[in-house]
């Protein structure tokens, strides 16, 4: 059986890959469709992906013990070039973090203050999995929005990642 560290690295690698796949798909979208209010959780394709990168950056800052204040929101990334730049910077930081992560660190507690001001604490491995799951959820929304707007979404299943990145 794979270790928790190997599984965590694999899932975070999947997250980076899937984010990049969806960003590449967004380059094919008409500019007006990128910002079209679709009624989804964050309105548009651009803002949904802005929420993904903003939230991932917030979690990584917590993992590193340097919480962002304020946390970046979707409005932080007003256009596709800004969104690309944020994802590129974040991916490099996340990949560096992954390379330095140890099995022992996964059992350490991460502490943070939630949106409503409450103090929270959970194991690192739990918050890592939450971050992956949260991003996957919102990328699923992007897939639906792309289809509703008449575009073909990229393959983003975990099995597609594993087919390209066997370990």
mmCIF file of N, CA, C and O in Angstrom, residues 15-104:
data_model
loop_
_atom_site.group_PDB
_atom_site.id
_atom_site.type_symbol
_atom_site.label_atom_id
_atom_site.label_comp_id
_atom_site.label_asym_id
_atom_site.label_seq_id
_atom_site.Cartn_x
_atom_site.Cartn_y
_atom_site.Cartn_z
ATOM 1 N N UNK A 15 -3.777 17.978 -8.780
ATOM 2 C CA UNK A 15 -4.393 19.298 -8.676
ATOM 3 C C UNK A 15 -3.681 20.300 -9.581
ATOM 4 O O UNK A 15 -4.331 21.061 -10.308
ATOM 5 N N UNK A 16 -2.362 20.297 -9.547
ATOM 6 C CA UNK A 16 -1.586 21.211 -10.402
ATOM 7 C C UNK A 16 -1.871 20.908 -11.872
ATOM 8 O O UNK A 16 -2.129 21.810 -12.670
ATOM 9 N N UNK A 17 -1.832 19.640 -12.248
ATOM 10 C CA UNK A 17 -2.086 19.231 -13.633
ATOM 11 C C UNK A 17 -3.487 19.630 -14.092
ATOM 12 O O UNK A 17 -3.664 20.189 -15.180
ATOM 13 N N UNK A 18 -4.478 19.354 -13.261
ATOM 14 C CA UNK A 18 -5.859 19.639 -13.636
ATOM 15 C C UNK A 18 -6.104 21.142 -13.738
ATOM 16 O O UNK A 18 -6.813 21.604 -14.640
ATOM 17 N N UNK A 19 -5.524 21.907 -12.824
ATOM 18 C CA UNK A 19 -5.644 23.371 -12.920
ATOM 19 C C UNK A 19 -5.074 23.856 -14.248
ATOM 20 O O UNK A 19 -5.688 24.685 -14.941
ATOM 21 N N UNK A 20 -3.902 23.364 -14.604
ATOM 22 C CA UNK A 20 -3.264 23.783 -15.861
ATOM 23 C C UNK A 20 -4.103 23.367 -17.069
ATOM 24 O O UNK A 20 -4.215 24.117 -18.042
ATOM 25 N N UNK A 21 -4.685 22.183 -17.027
ATOM 26 C CA UNK A 21 -5.528 21.715 -18.131
ATOM 27 C C UNK A 21 -6.730 22.624 -18.324
ATOM 28 O O UNK A 21 -7.083 22.978 -19.450
ATOM 29 N N UNK A 22 -7.350 23.005 -17.211
ATOM 30 C CA UNK A 22 -8.515 23.874 -17.332
ATOM 31 C C UNK A 22 -8.122 25.277 -17.774
ATOM 32 O O UNK A 22 -8.835 25.893 -18.560
ATOM 33 N N UNK A 23 -7.004 25.781 -17.296
ATOM 34 C CA UNK A 23 -6.552 27.089 -17.754
ATOM 35 C C UNK A 23 -6.278 27.077 -19.249
ATOM 36 O O UNK A 23 -6.619 28.030 -19.958
ATOM 37 N N UNK A 24 -5.655 26.015 -19.736
ATOM 38 C CA UNK A 24 -5.397 25.906 -21.171
ATOM 39 C C UNK A 24 -6.710 25.923 -21.941
ATOM 40 O O UNK A 24 -6.813 26.562 -23.000
ATOM 41 N N UNK A 25 -7.729 25.254 -21.417
ATOM 42 C CA UNK A 25 -9.040 25.251 -22.072
ATOM 43 C C UNK A 25 -9.645 26.654 -22.086
ATOM 44 O O UNK A 25 -10.295 27.040 -23.062
ATOM 45 N N UNK A 26 -9.407 27.418 -21.039
ATOM 46 C CA UNK A 26 -9.980 28.774 -20.971
ATOM 47 C C UNK A 26 -9.392 29.708 -22.015
ATOM 48 O O UNK A 26 -10.013 30.701 -22.374
ATOM 49 N N UNK A 27 -8.210 29.390 -22.534
ATOM 50 C CA UNK A 27 -7.624 30.249 -23.570
ATOM 51 C C UNK A 27 -8.404 30.155 -24.870
ATOM 52 O O UNK A 27 -8.252 31.020 -25.736
ATOM 53 N N UNK A 28 -9.236 29.130 -25.008
ATOM 54 C CA UNK A 28 -10.039 28.942 -26.216
ATOM 55 C C UNK A 28 -11.437 29.551 -26.103
ATOM 56 O O UNK A 28 -12.228 29.472 -27.040
ATOM 57 N N UNK A 29 -11.720 30.163 -24.969
ATOM 58 C CA UNK A 29 -13.059 30.672 -24.695
ATOM 59 C C UNK A 29 -13.157 32.136 -25.123
ATOM 60 O O UNK A 29 -12.238 32.925 -24.896
ATOM 61 N N UNK A 30 -14.284 32.492 -25.722
ATOM 62 C CA UNK A 30 -14.514 33.892 -26.093
ATOM 63 C C UNK A 30 -14.434 34.752 -24.838
ATOM 64 O O UNK A 30 -14.950 34.358 -23.775
ATOM 65 N N UNK A 31 -13.793 35.910 -24.922
ATOM 66 C CA UNK A 31 -13.636 36.770 -23.735
ATOM 67 C C UNK A 31 -14.945 37.067 -23.015
ATOM 68 O O UNK A 31 -14.987 37.074 -21.786
ATOM 69 N N UNK A 32 -16.017 37.270 -23.768
ATOM 70 C CA UNK A 32 -17.297 37.568 -23.121
ATOM 71 C C UNK A 32 -17.837 36.365 -22.363
ATOM 72 O O UNK A 32 -18.553 36.521 -21.361
ATOM 73 N N UNK A 33 -17.501 35.143 -22.810
ATOM 74 C CA UNK A 33 -17.947 33.946 -22.091
ATOM 75 C C UNK A 33 -17.138 33.704 -20.818
ATOM 76 O O UNK A 33 -17.637 33.102 -19.872
ATOM 77 N N UNK A 34 -15.894 34.165 -20.792
ATOM 78 C CA UNK A 34 -15.077 34.021 -19.577
ATOM 79 C C UNK A 34 -15.679 34.766 -18.398
ATOM 80 O O UNK A 34 -15.556 34.338 -17.255
ATOM 81 N N UNK A 35 -16.310 35.880 -18.674
ATOM 82 C CA UNK A 35 -16.841 36.729 -17.595
ATOM 83 C C UNK A 35 -18.363 36.695 -17.515
ATOM 84 O O UNK A 35 -18.948 37.385 -16.672
ATOM 85 N N UNK A 36 -18.993 35.897 -18.358
ATOM 86 C CA UNK A 36 -20.460 35.807 -18.364
ATOM 87 C C UNK A 36 -20.944 35.271 -17.021
ATOM 88 O O UNK A 36 -20.468 34.250 -16.533
ATOM 89 N N UNK A 37 -21.918 35.966 -16.423
ATOM 90 C CA UNK A 37 -22.498 35.494 -15.163
ATOM 91 C C UNK A 37 -23.400 34.318 -15.470
ATOM 92 O O UNK A 37 -24.409 34.453 -16.157
ATOM 93 N N UNK A 38 -23.026 33.164 -14.987
ATOM 94 C CA UNK A 38 -23.750 31.924 -15.263
ATOM 95 C C UNK A 38 -24.689 31.517 -14.134
ATOM 96 O O UNK A 38 -25.387 30.522 -14.247
ATOM 97 N N UNK A 39 -24.643 32.248 -13.028
ATOM 98 C CA UNK A 39 -25.455 31.875 -11.876
ATOM 99 C C UNK A 39 -24.806 30.800 -11.019
ATOM 100 O O UNK A 39 -25.407 30.329 -10.056
ATOM 101 N N UNK A 40 -23.582 30.411 -11.354
ATOM 102 C CA UNK A 40 -22.865 29.413 -10.558
ATOM 103 C C UNK A 40 -22.369 30.044 -9.257
ATOM 104 O O UNK A 40 -22.519 31.249 -9.042
ATOM 105 N N UNK A 41 -21.745 29.246 -8.428
ATOM 106 C CA UNK A 41 -21.282 29.697 -7.113
ATOM 107 C C UNK A 41 -20.504 31.008 -7.174
ATOM 108 O O UNK A 41 -20.683 31.882 -6.336
ATOM 109 N N UNK A 42 -19.623 31.148 -8.174
ATOM 110 C CA UNK A 42 -18.806 32.345 -8.280
ATOM 111 C C UNK A 42 -19.077 33.095 -9.575
ATOM 112 O O UNK A 42 -18.247 33.865 -10.037
ATOM 113 N N UNK A 43 -20.245 32.859 -10.161
ATOM 114 C CA UNK A 43 -20.704 33.624 -11.305
ATOM 115 C C UNK A 43 -20.139 33.173 -12.633
ATOM 116 O O UNK A 43 -20.835 32.555 -13.418
ATOM 117 N N UNK A 44 -18.882 33.453 -12.874
ATOM 118 C CA UNK A 44 -18.289 33.220 -14.193
ATOM 119 C C UNK A 44 -17.190 32.161 -14.143
ATOM 120 O O UNK A 44 -16.724 31.777 -13.067
ATOM 121 N N UNK A 45 -16.761 31.749 -15.333
ATOM 122 C CA UNK A 45 -15.623 30.840 -15.436
ATOM 123 C C UNK A 45 -14.388 31.471 -14.798
ATOM 124 O O UNK A 45 -13.671 30.828 -14.025
ATOM 125 N N UNK A 46 -14.131 32.734 -15.149
ATOM 126 C CA UNK A 46 -12.951 33.424 -14.640
ATOM 127 C C UNK A 46 -12.971 33.501 -13.114
ATOM 128 O O UNK A 46 -11.975 33.192 -12.461
ATOM 129 N N UNK A 47 -14.109 33.872 -12.551
ATOM 130 C CA UNK A 47 -14.177 34.014 -11.092
ATOM 131 C C UNK A 47 -14.152 32.656 -10.386
ATOM 132 O O UNK A 47 -13.627 32.548 -9.279
ATOM 133 N N UNK A 48 -14.701 31.621 -11.017
ATOM 134 C CA UNK A 48 -14.651 30.297 -10.396
ATOM 135 C C UNK A 48 -13.210 29.819 -10.305
ATOM 136 O O UNK A 48 -12.760 29.353 -9.253
ATOM 137 N N UNK A 49 -12.454 29.971 -11.389
ATOM 138 C CA UNK A 49 -11.046 29.584 -11.346
ATOM 139 C C UNK A 49 -10.248 30.533 -10.452
ATOM 140 O O UNK A 49 -9.282 30.119 -9.815
ATOM 141 N N UNK A 50 -10.645 31.797 -10.368
ATOM 142 C CA UNK A 50 -10.014 32.729 -9.429
ATOM 143 C C UNK A 50 -10.229 32.291 -7.993
ATOM 144 O O UNK A 50 -9.338 32.417 -7.154
ATOM 145 N N UNK A 51 -11.405 31.758 -7.718
ATOM 146 C CA UNK A 51 -11.677 31.235 -6.382
ATOM 147 C C UNK A 51 -10.784 30.024 -6.099
ATOM 148 O O UNK A 51 -10.244 29.895 -4.985
ATOM 149 N N UNK A 52 -10.609 29.164 -7.090
ATOM 150 C CA UNK A 52 -9.768 27.979 -6.907
ATOM 151 C C UNK A 52 -8.349 28.392 -6.532
ATOM 152 O O UNK A 52 -7.796 27.935 -5.527
ATOM 153 N N UNK A 53 -7.736 29.257 -7.328
ATOM 154 C CA UNK A 53 -6.348 29.634 -7.049
ATOM 155 C C UNK A 53 -6.247 30.444 -5.756
ATOM 156 O O UNK A 53 -5.306 30.266 -4.978
ATOM 157 N N UNK A 54 -7.201 31.310 -5.497
ATOM 158 C CA UNK A 54 -7.169 32.085 -4.251
ATOM 159 C C UNK A 54 -7.259 31.201 -3.027
ATOM 160 O O UNK A 54 -6.530 31.389 -2.043
ATOM 161 N N UNK A 55 -8.115 30.206 -3.089
ATOM 162 C CA UNK A 55 -8.274 29.287 -1.961
ATOM 163 C C UNK A 55 -7.050 28.388 -1.800
ATOM 164 O O UNK A 55 -6.583 28.172 -0.672
ATOM 165 N N UNK A 56 -6.515 27.894 -2.915
ATOM 166 C CA UNK A 56 -5.309 27.069 -2.812
ATOM 167 C C UNK A 56 -4.147 27.883 -2.235
ATOM 168 O O UNK A 56 -3.376 27.363 -1.426
ATOM 169 N N UNK A 57 -4.032 29.136 -2.632
ATOM 170 C CA UNK A 57 -2.963 29.980 -2.091
ATOM 171 C C UNK A 57 -3.174 30.210 -0.591
ATOM 172 O O UNK A 57 -2.212 30.227 0.183
ATOM 173 N N UNK A 58 -4.417 30.374 -0.192
ATOM 174 C CA UNK A 58 -4.730 30.563 1.226
ATOM 175 C C UNK A 58 -4.335 29.329 2.022
ATOM 176 O O UNK A 58 -3.700 29.431 3.079
ATOM 177 N N UNK A 59 -4.693 28.136 1.526
ATOM 178 C CA UNK A 59 -4.344 26.907 2.241
ATOM 179 C C UNK A 59 -2.841 26.707 2.299
ATOM 180 O O UNK A 59 -2.300 26.368 3.362
ATOM 181 N N UNK A 60 -2.142 26.919 1.195
ATOM 182 C CA UNK A 60 -0.695 26.739 1.216
ATOM 183 C C UNK A 60 -0.056 27.693 2.217
ATOM 184 O O UNK A 60 0.859 27.304 2.947
ATOM 185 N N UNK A 61 -0.546 28.910 2.290
ATOM 186 C CA UNK A 61 0.018 29.857 3.263
ATOM 187 C C UNK A 61 -0.207 29.362 4.688
ATOM 188 O O UNK A 61 0.650 29.541 5.553
ATOM 189 N N UNK A 62 -1.328 28.720 4.927
ATOM 190 C CA UNK A 62 -1.593 28.144 6.256
ATOM 191 C C UNK A 62 -0.655 26.980 6.525
ATOM 192 O O UNK A 62 -0.149 26.833 7.641
ATOM 193 N N UNK A 63 -0.439 26.125 5.526
ATOM 194 C CA UNK A 63 0.473 24.986 5.699
ATOM 195 C C UNK A 63 1.867 25.471 6.059
ATOM 196 O O UNK A 63 2.573 24.840 6.838
ATOM 197 N N UNK A 64 2.255 26.603 5.477
ATOM 198 C CA UNK A 64 3.588 27.157 5.706
ATOM 199 C C UNK A 64 3.667 28.011 6.972
ATOM 200 O O UNK A 64 4.747 28.458 7.343
ATOM 201 N N UNK A 65 2.519 28.242 7.616
ATOM 202 C CA UNK A 65 2.494 29.055 8.828
ATOM 203 C C UNK A 65 2.567 30.545 8.568
ATOM 204 O O UNK A 65 2.897 31.321 9.463
ATOM 205 N N UNK A 66 2.240 30.960 7.341
ATOM 206 C CA UNK A 66 2.255 32.379 6.959
ATOM 207 C C UNK A 66 0.909 32.766 6.356
ATOM 208 O O UNK A 66 0.816 33.032 5.154
ATOM 209 N N UNK A 67 -0.152 32.812 7.156
ATOM 210 C CA UNK A 67 -1.478 33.072 6.594
ATOM 211 C C UNK A 67 -1.544 34.395 5.844
ATOM 212 O O UNK A 67 -0.947 35.390 6.254
ATOM 213 N N UNK A 68 -2.247 34.371 4.727
ATOM 214 C CA UNK A 68 -2.443 35.576 3.920
ATOM 215 C C UNK A 68 -3.530 36.431 4.561
ATOM 216 O O UNK A 68 -4.565 35.915 4.968
ATOM 217 N N UNK A 69 -3.293 37.714 4.609
ATOM 218 C CA UNK A 69 -4.293 38.627 5.154
ATOM 219 C C UNK A 69 -4.259 39.909 4.340
ATOM 220 O O UNK A 69 -3.268 40.635 4.397
ATOM 221 N N UNK A 70 -5.263 40.153 3.558
ATOM 222 C CA UNK A 70 -6.467 39.326 3.394
ATOM 223 C C UNK A 70 -6.216 38.175 2.431
ATOM 224 O O UNK A 70 -5.276 38.205 1.640
ATOM 225 N N UNK A 71 -7.084 37.191 2.528
ATOM 226 C CA UNK A 71 -7.016 36.061 1.597
ATOM 227 C C UNK A 71 -7.436 36.547 0.218
ATOM 228 O O UNK A 71 -8.360 37.349 0.099
ATOM 229 N N UNK A 72 -6.755 36.092 -0.835
ATOM 230 C CA UNK A 72 -7.137 36.530 -2.172
ATOM 231 C C UNK A 72 -8.488 35.954 -2.582
ATOM 232 O O UNK A 72 -8.771 34.783 -2.349
ATOM 233 N N UNK A 73 -9.314 36.783 -3.166
ATOM 234 C CA UNK A 73 -10.611 36.352 -3.668
ATOM 235 C C UNK A 73 -10.602 36.343 -5.182
ATOM 236 O O UNK A 73 -9.615 36.749 -5.806
ATOM 237 N N UNK A 74 -11.685 35.911 -5.801
ATOM 238 C CA UNK A 74 -11.739 35.843 -7.258
ATOM 239 C C UNK A 74 -11.464 37.189 -7.930
ATOM 240 O O UNK A 74 -10.876 37.241 -9.001
ATOM 241 N N UNK A 75 -11.852 38.271 -7.269
ATOM 242 C CA UNK A 75 -11.651 39.602 -7.846
ATOM 243 C C UNK A 75 -10.173 39.993 -7.918
ATOM 244 O O UNK A 75 -9.815 40.942 -8.612
ATOM 245 N N UNK A 76 -9.328 39.248 -7.241
ATOM 246 C CA UNK A 76 -7.886 39.492 -7.271
ATOM 247 C C UNK A 76 -7.315 39.209 -8.658
ATOM 248 O O UNK A 76 -6.256 39.722 -9.004
ATOM 249 N N UNK A 77 -8.025 38.406 -9.439
ATOM 250 C CA UNK A 77 -7.557 37.958 -10.754
ATOM 251 C C UNK A 77 -8.557 38.441 -11.813
ATOM 252 O O UNK A 77 -9.448 37.696 -12.211
ATOM 253 N N UNK A 78 -8.424 39.692 -12.272
ATOM 254 C CA UNK A 78 -9.451 40.317 -13.104
ATOM 255 C C UNK A 78 -9.509 39.844 -14.556
ATOM 256 O O UNK A 78 -10.488 40.129 -15.245
ATOM 257 N N UNK A 79 -8.480 39.115 -14.997
ATOM 258 C CA UNK A 79 -8.484 38.657 -16.388
ATOM 259 C C UNK A 79 -7.665 37.381 -16.499
ATOM 260 O O UNK A 79 -7.025 36.946 -15.529
ATOM 261 N N UNK A 80 -7.685 36.779 -17.678
ATOM 262 C CA UNK A 80 -7.007 35.499 -17.869
ATOM 263 C C UNK A 80 -5.496 35.597 -17.665
ATOM 264 O O UNK A 80 -4.919 34.722 -17.010
ATOM 265 N N UNK A 81 -4.811 36.650 -18.148
ATOM 266 C CA UNK A 81 -3.365 36.724 -17.869
ATOM 267 C C UNK A 81 -3.044 36.792 -16.367
ATOM 268 O O UNK A 81 -2.090 36.160 -15.916
ATOM 269 N N UNK A 82 -3.835 37.519 -15.606
ATOM 270 C CA UNK A 82 -3.612 37.588 -14.158
ATOM 271 C C UNK A 82 -3.859 36.232 -13.508
ATOM 272 O O UNK A 82 -3.129 35.819 -12.599
ATOM 273 N N UNK A 83 -4.868 35.536 -13.987
ATOM 274 C CA UNK A 83 -5.185 34.208 -13.457
ATOM 275 C C UNK A 83 -4.054 33.228 -13.780
ATOM 276 O O UNK A 83 -3.600 32.486 -12.905
ATOM 277 N N UNK A 84 -3.559 33.241 -15.021
ATOM 278 C CA UNK A 84 -2.440 32.387 -15.414
ATOM 279 C C UNK A 84 -1.224 32.663 -14.544
ATOM 280 O O UNK A 84 -0.567 31.732 -14.063
ATOM 281 N N UNK A 85 -0.903 33.933 -14.364
ATOM 282 C CA UNK A 85 0.276 34.296 -13.568
ATOM 283 C C UNK A 85 0.135 33.777 -12.138
ATOM 284 O O UNK A 85 1.093 33.251 -11.563
ATOM 285 N N UNK A 86 -1.050 33.915 -11.570
ATOM 286 C CA UNK A 86 -1.278 33.447 -10.202
ATOM 287 C C UNK A 86 -1.132 31.928 -10.114
ATOM 288 O O UNK A 86 -0.494 31.412 -9.189
ATOM 289 N N UNK A 87 -1.721 31.207 -11.063
ATOM 290 C CA UNK A 87 -1.600 29.746 -11.050
ATOM 291 C C UNK A 87 -0.161 29.304 -11.262
ATOM 292 O O UNK A 87 0.307 28.363 -10.623
ATOM 293 N N UNK A 88 0.568 29.969 -12.167
ATOM 294 C CA UNK A 88 1.970 29.607 -12.396
ATOM 295 C C UNK A 88 2.802 29.800 -11.135
ATOM 296 O O UNK A 88 3.585 28.927 -10.752
ATOM 297 N N UNK A 89 2.630 30.938 -10.488
ATOM 298 C CA UNK A 89 3.378 31.214 -9.252
ATOM 299 C C UNK A 89 2.996 30.211 -8.165
ATOM 300 O O UNK A 89 3.859 29.663 -7.489
ATOM 301 N N UNK A 90 1.710 29.980 -8.027
ATOM 302 C CA UNK A 90 1.231 29.059 -7.002
ATOM 303 C C UNK A 90 1.723 27.634 -7.266
ATOM 304 O O UNK A 90 2.152 26.934 -6.344
ATOM 305 N N UNK A 91 1.674 27.188 -8.523
ATOM 306 C CA UNK A 91 2.111 25.824 -8.852
ATOM 307 C C UNK A 91 3.571 25.632 -8.478
ATOM 308 O O UNK A 91 3.941 24.594 -7.917
ATOM 309 N N UNK A 92 4.400 26.626 -8.763
ATOM 310 C CA UNK A 92 5.822 26.520 -8.413
ATOM 311 C C UNK A 92 5.994 26.431 -6.898
ATOM 312 O O UNK A 92 6.788 25.616 -6.405
ATOM 313 N N UNK A 93 5.250 27.236 -6.156
ATOM 314 C CA UNK A 93 5.330 27.202 -4.696
ATOM 315 C C UNK A 93 4.821 25.872 -4.148
ATOM 316 O O UNK A 93 5.426 25.292 -3.240
ATOM 317 N N UNK A 94 3.729 25.383 -4.712
ATOM 318 C CA UNK A 94 3.154 24.118 -4.251
ATOM 319 C C UNK A 94 4.087 22.950 -4.569
ATOM 320 O O UNK A 94 4.286 22.061 -3.730
ATOM 321 N N UNK A 95 4.678 22.947 -5.748
ATOM 322 C CA UNK A 95 5.607 21.876 -6.101
ATOM 323 C C UNK A 95 6.848 21.891 -5.210
ATOM 324 O O UNK A 95 7.344 20.834 -4.812
ATOM 325 N N UNK A 96 7.348 23.065 -4.862
ATOM 326 C CA UNK A 96 8.478 23.162 -3.939
ATOM 327 C C UNK A 96 8.076 22.618 -2.564
ATOM 328 O O UNK A 96 8.819 21.862 -1.937
ATOM 329 N N UNK A 97 6.898 23.015 -2.108
ATOM 330 C CA UNK A 97 6.396 22.540 -0.822
ATOM 331 C C UNK A 97 6.275 21.011 -0.832
ATOM 332 O O UNK A 97 6.692 20.336 0.112
ATOM 333 N N UNK A 98 5.715 20.477 -1.898
ATOM 334 C CA UNK A 98 5.553 19.027 -2.020
ATOM 335 C C UNK A 98 6.873 18.289 -1.940
ATOM 336 O O UNK A 98 6.974 17.237 -1.310
ATOM 337 N N UNK A 99 7.871 18.832 -2.612
ATOM 338 C CA UNK A 99 9.180 18.177 -2.631
ATOM 339 C C UNK A 99 9.807 18.128 -1.247
ATOM 340 O O UNK A 99 10.566 17.215 -0.938
ATOM 341 N N UNK A 100 9.482 19.097 -0.397
ATOM 342 C CA UNK A 100 10.081 19.153 0.934
ATOM 343 C C UNK A 100 9.216 18.495 2.010
ATOM 344 O O UNK A 100 9.659 18.333 3.143
ATOM 345 N N UNK A 101 8.009 18.090 1.666
ATOM 346 C CA UNK A 101 7.077 17.506 2.628
ATOM 347 C C UNK A 101 7.549 16.135 3.081
ATOM 348 O O UNK A 101 8.028 15.335 2.278
ATOM 349 N N UNK A 102 7.401 15.860 4.386
ATOM 350 C CA UNK A 102 7.775 14.555 4.935
ATOM 351 C C UNK A 102 6.545 13.855 5.514
ATOM 352 O O UNK A 102 5.535 14.499 5.823
ATOM 353 N N UNK A 103 6.675 12.567 5.670
ATOM 354 C CA UNK A 103 5.580 11.767 6.247
ATOM 355 C C UNK A 103 5.219 12.270 7.651
ATOM 356 O O UNK A 103 4.048 12.377 7.995
ATOM 357 N N UNK A 104 6.233 12.600 8.451
ATOM 358 C CA UNK A 104 5.983 13.076 9.821
ATOM 359 C C UNK A 104 5.195 14.383 9.840
ATOM 360 O O UNK A 104 4.364 14.602 10.725
#
